[in-house]
XYZ file of C-alpha atoms in Angstrom:
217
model
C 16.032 34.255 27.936
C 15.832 38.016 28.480
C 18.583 40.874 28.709
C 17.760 40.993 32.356
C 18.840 36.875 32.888
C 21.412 37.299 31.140
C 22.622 40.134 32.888
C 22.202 38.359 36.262
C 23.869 35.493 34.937
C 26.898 37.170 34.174
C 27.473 37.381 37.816
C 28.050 33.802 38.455
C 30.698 32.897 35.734
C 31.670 29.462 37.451
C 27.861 28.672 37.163
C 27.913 29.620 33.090
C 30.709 27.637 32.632
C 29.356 24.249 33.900
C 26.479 24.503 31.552
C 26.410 25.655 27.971
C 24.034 28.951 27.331
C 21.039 28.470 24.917
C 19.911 32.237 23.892
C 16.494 32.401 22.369
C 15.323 35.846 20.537
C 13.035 37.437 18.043
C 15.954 38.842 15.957
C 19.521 37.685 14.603
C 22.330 38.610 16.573
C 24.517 40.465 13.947
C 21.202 43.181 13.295
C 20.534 43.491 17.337
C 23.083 46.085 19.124
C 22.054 44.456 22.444
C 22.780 40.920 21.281
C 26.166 42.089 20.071
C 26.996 43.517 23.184
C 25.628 39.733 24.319
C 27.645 38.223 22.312
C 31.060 40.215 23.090
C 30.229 39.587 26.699
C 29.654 36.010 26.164
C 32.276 35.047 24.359
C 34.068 33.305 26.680
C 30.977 31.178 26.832
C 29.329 28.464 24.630
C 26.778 30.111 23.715
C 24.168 28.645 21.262
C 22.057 31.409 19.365
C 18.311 29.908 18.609
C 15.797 32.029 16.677
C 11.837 31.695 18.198
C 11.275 31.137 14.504
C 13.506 28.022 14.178
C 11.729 26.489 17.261
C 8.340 27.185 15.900
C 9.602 25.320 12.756
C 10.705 22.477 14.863
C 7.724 22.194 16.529
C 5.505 21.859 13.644
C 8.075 19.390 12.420
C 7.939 17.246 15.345
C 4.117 17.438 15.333
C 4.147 16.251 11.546
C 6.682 13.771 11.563
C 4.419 12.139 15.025
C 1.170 12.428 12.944
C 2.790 10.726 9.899
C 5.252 7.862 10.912
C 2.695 5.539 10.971
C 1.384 6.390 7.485
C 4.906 6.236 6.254
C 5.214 3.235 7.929
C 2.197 1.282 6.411
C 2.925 2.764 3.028
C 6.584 1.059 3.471
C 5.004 -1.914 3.954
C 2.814 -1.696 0.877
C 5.499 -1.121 -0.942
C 7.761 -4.277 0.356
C 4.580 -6.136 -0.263
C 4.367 -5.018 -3.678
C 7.589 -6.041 -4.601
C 7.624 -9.665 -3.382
C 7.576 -12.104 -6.127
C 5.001 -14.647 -5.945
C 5.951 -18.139 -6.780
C 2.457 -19.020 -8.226
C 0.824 -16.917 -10.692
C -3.223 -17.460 -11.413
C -4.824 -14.846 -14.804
C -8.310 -15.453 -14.920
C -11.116 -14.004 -16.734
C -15.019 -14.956 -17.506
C -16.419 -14.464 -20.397
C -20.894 -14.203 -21.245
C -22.380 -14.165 -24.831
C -25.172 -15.037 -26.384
C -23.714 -18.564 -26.948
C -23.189 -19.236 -23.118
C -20.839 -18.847 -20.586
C -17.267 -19.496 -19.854
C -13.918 -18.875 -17.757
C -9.991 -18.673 -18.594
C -7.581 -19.905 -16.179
C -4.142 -19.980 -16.795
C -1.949 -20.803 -13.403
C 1.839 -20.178 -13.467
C 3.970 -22.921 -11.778
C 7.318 -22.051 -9.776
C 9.023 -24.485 -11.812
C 7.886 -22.144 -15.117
C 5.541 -24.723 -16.183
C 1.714 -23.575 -17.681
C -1.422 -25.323 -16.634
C -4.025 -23.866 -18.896
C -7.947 -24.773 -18.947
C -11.480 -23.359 -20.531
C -14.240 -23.997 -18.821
C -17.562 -23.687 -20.273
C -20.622 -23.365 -17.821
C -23.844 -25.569 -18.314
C -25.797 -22.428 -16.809
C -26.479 -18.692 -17.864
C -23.988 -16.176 -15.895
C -23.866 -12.441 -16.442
C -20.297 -11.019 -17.131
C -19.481 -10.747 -13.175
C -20.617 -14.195 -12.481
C -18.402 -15.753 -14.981
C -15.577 -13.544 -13.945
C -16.043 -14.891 -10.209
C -16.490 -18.595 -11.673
C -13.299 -18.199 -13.135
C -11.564 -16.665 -10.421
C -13.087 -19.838 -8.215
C -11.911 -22.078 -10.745
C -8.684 -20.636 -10.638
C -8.128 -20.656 -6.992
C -9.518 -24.443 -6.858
C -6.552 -25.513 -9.494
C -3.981 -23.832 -7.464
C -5.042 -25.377 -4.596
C -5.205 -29.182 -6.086
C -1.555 -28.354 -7.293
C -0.304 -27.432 -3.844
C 0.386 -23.811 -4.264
C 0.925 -21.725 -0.497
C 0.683 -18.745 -2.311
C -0.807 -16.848 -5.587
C -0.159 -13.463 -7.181
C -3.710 -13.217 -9.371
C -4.720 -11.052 -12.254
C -7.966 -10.588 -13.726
C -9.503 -7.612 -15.750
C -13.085 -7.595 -13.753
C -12.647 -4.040 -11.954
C -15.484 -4.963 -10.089
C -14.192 -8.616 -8.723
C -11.105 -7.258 -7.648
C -12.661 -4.239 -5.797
C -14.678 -6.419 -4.246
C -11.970 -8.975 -2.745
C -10.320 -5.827 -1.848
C -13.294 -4.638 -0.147
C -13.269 -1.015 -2.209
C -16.620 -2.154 -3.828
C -19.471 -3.610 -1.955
C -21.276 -6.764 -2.864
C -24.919 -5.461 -2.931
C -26.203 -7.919 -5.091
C -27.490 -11.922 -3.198
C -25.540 -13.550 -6.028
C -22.379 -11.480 -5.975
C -22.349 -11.564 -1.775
C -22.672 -15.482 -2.202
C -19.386 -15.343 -4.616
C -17.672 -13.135 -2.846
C -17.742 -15.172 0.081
C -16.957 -18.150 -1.479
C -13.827 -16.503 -3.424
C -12.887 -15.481 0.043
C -13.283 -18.679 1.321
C -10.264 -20.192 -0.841
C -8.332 -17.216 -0.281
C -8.224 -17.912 3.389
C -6.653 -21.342 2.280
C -2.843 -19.605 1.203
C -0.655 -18.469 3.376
C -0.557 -15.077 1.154
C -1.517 -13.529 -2.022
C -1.957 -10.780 -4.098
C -4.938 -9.933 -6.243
C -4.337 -7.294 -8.792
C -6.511 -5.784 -11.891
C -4.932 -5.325 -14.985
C -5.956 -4.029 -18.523
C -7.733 -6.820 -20.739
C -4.713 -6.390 -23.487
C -2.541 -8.014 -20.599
C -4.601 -10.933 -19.741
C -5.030 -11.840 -23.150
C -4.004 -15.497 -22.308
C -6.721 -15.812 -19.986
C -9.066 -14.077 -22.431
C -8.675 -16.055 -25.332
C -9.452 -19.685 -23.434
C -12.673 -17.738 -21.881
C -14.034 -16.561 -25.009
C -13.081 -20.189 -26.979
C -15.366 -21.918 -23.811
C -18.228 -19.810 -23.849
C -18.540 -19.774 -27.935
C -18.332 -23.337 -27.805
C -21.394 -25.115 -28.908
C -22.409 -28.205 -26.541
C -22.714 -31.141 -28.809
């Protein structure tokens, strides 16, 4: 609002005091000899001092907070996600040596029971086949014991990059695992695959190294 509309204003005092008076300006009032003189005339008014400055500020708030809500929002949900507390727990990991193949699965009950197996593999698998063997295995026991949903840990960065569709499966073999692991996935209602550090799936570990140094008699 300039001096000028102001000064026009002041002419229609039953007008001004219907609405309240929002002045906006480049400088504050208490350094500006016109705005005091504004302000003394005013007085009578409610007058509402707003620097350009603050409204630029609000602007670029407004445009922020608009461009961001629904980040903050899908973050939110991650995080209400993350803390939910899975009634079925499945570690898996594979394990490939020169003495064959194998996989760990340990599944976690609700009722804090531990169903634990090693499975040795009749065929040769590279390290990422026996890791998805084992998380197919895993998911297959969950299923057969009537689990809805499954929290999972394994230690293959690569499998659980590739579930979560950060890696891609480039490779026939790993595309056909992948969309078999997938597959069973569909089958619960919800779950949560996470990689941890081999030191904390050392359950899982342990059975997959005992299978694949097993000798077949």
């Amino acid at each position: 609002m300039s001096c000028e509309c102001v000064q026009l204003s002041l002419q229609d005092k039953k007008a001004l005091r219907i609405l309240p008076l929002v002045l906006v300006n480049n400088e504050k009032p208490e350094v500006s000899g016109r705005l005091t003189k504004w302000a003394i005339e005013l007085s009578e008014f409610d007058v509402e001092y707003i620097p350009r400055t603050a409204i630029k500020a609000q602007a670029v708030a407004d445009f922020v907070v608009e461009f961001t809500e629904p980040s903050i929002e899908v973050a939110r949900m991650m995080v209400e996600q993350n803390k939910k507390i899975f009634k079925w727990q499945l570690r898996v990991d594979g394990s490939s040596n020169t003495h064959g193949s194998g996989a760990g699965v340990v599944v976690s009950t609700p009722e804090g029971d531990s169903v634990e197996c090693a499975l040795r593999f009749d065929f040769k698998a590279t390290n990422n086949q026996a890791e998805y063997e084992a998380l197919i295995a895993g998911l297959k026991v969950c299923t057969v014991l009537g689990a809805d949903e499954v929290e999972i840990f394994s230690d293959s960065q690569v499998v659980v990059n590739q579930v979560l569709d950060e890696y891609q499966a480039r490779d026939e073999s790993m595309i056909t695992y992948l969309e078999l692991a997938k597959e069973l996935l569909g089958r619960f209602k919800e779950y949560r695959i996470i990689h941890v550090p081999r030191e904390e799936n050392e359950q899982a570990d342990a059975l997959a190294k005992l299978a694949s140094a097993t000798i077949n008699i």
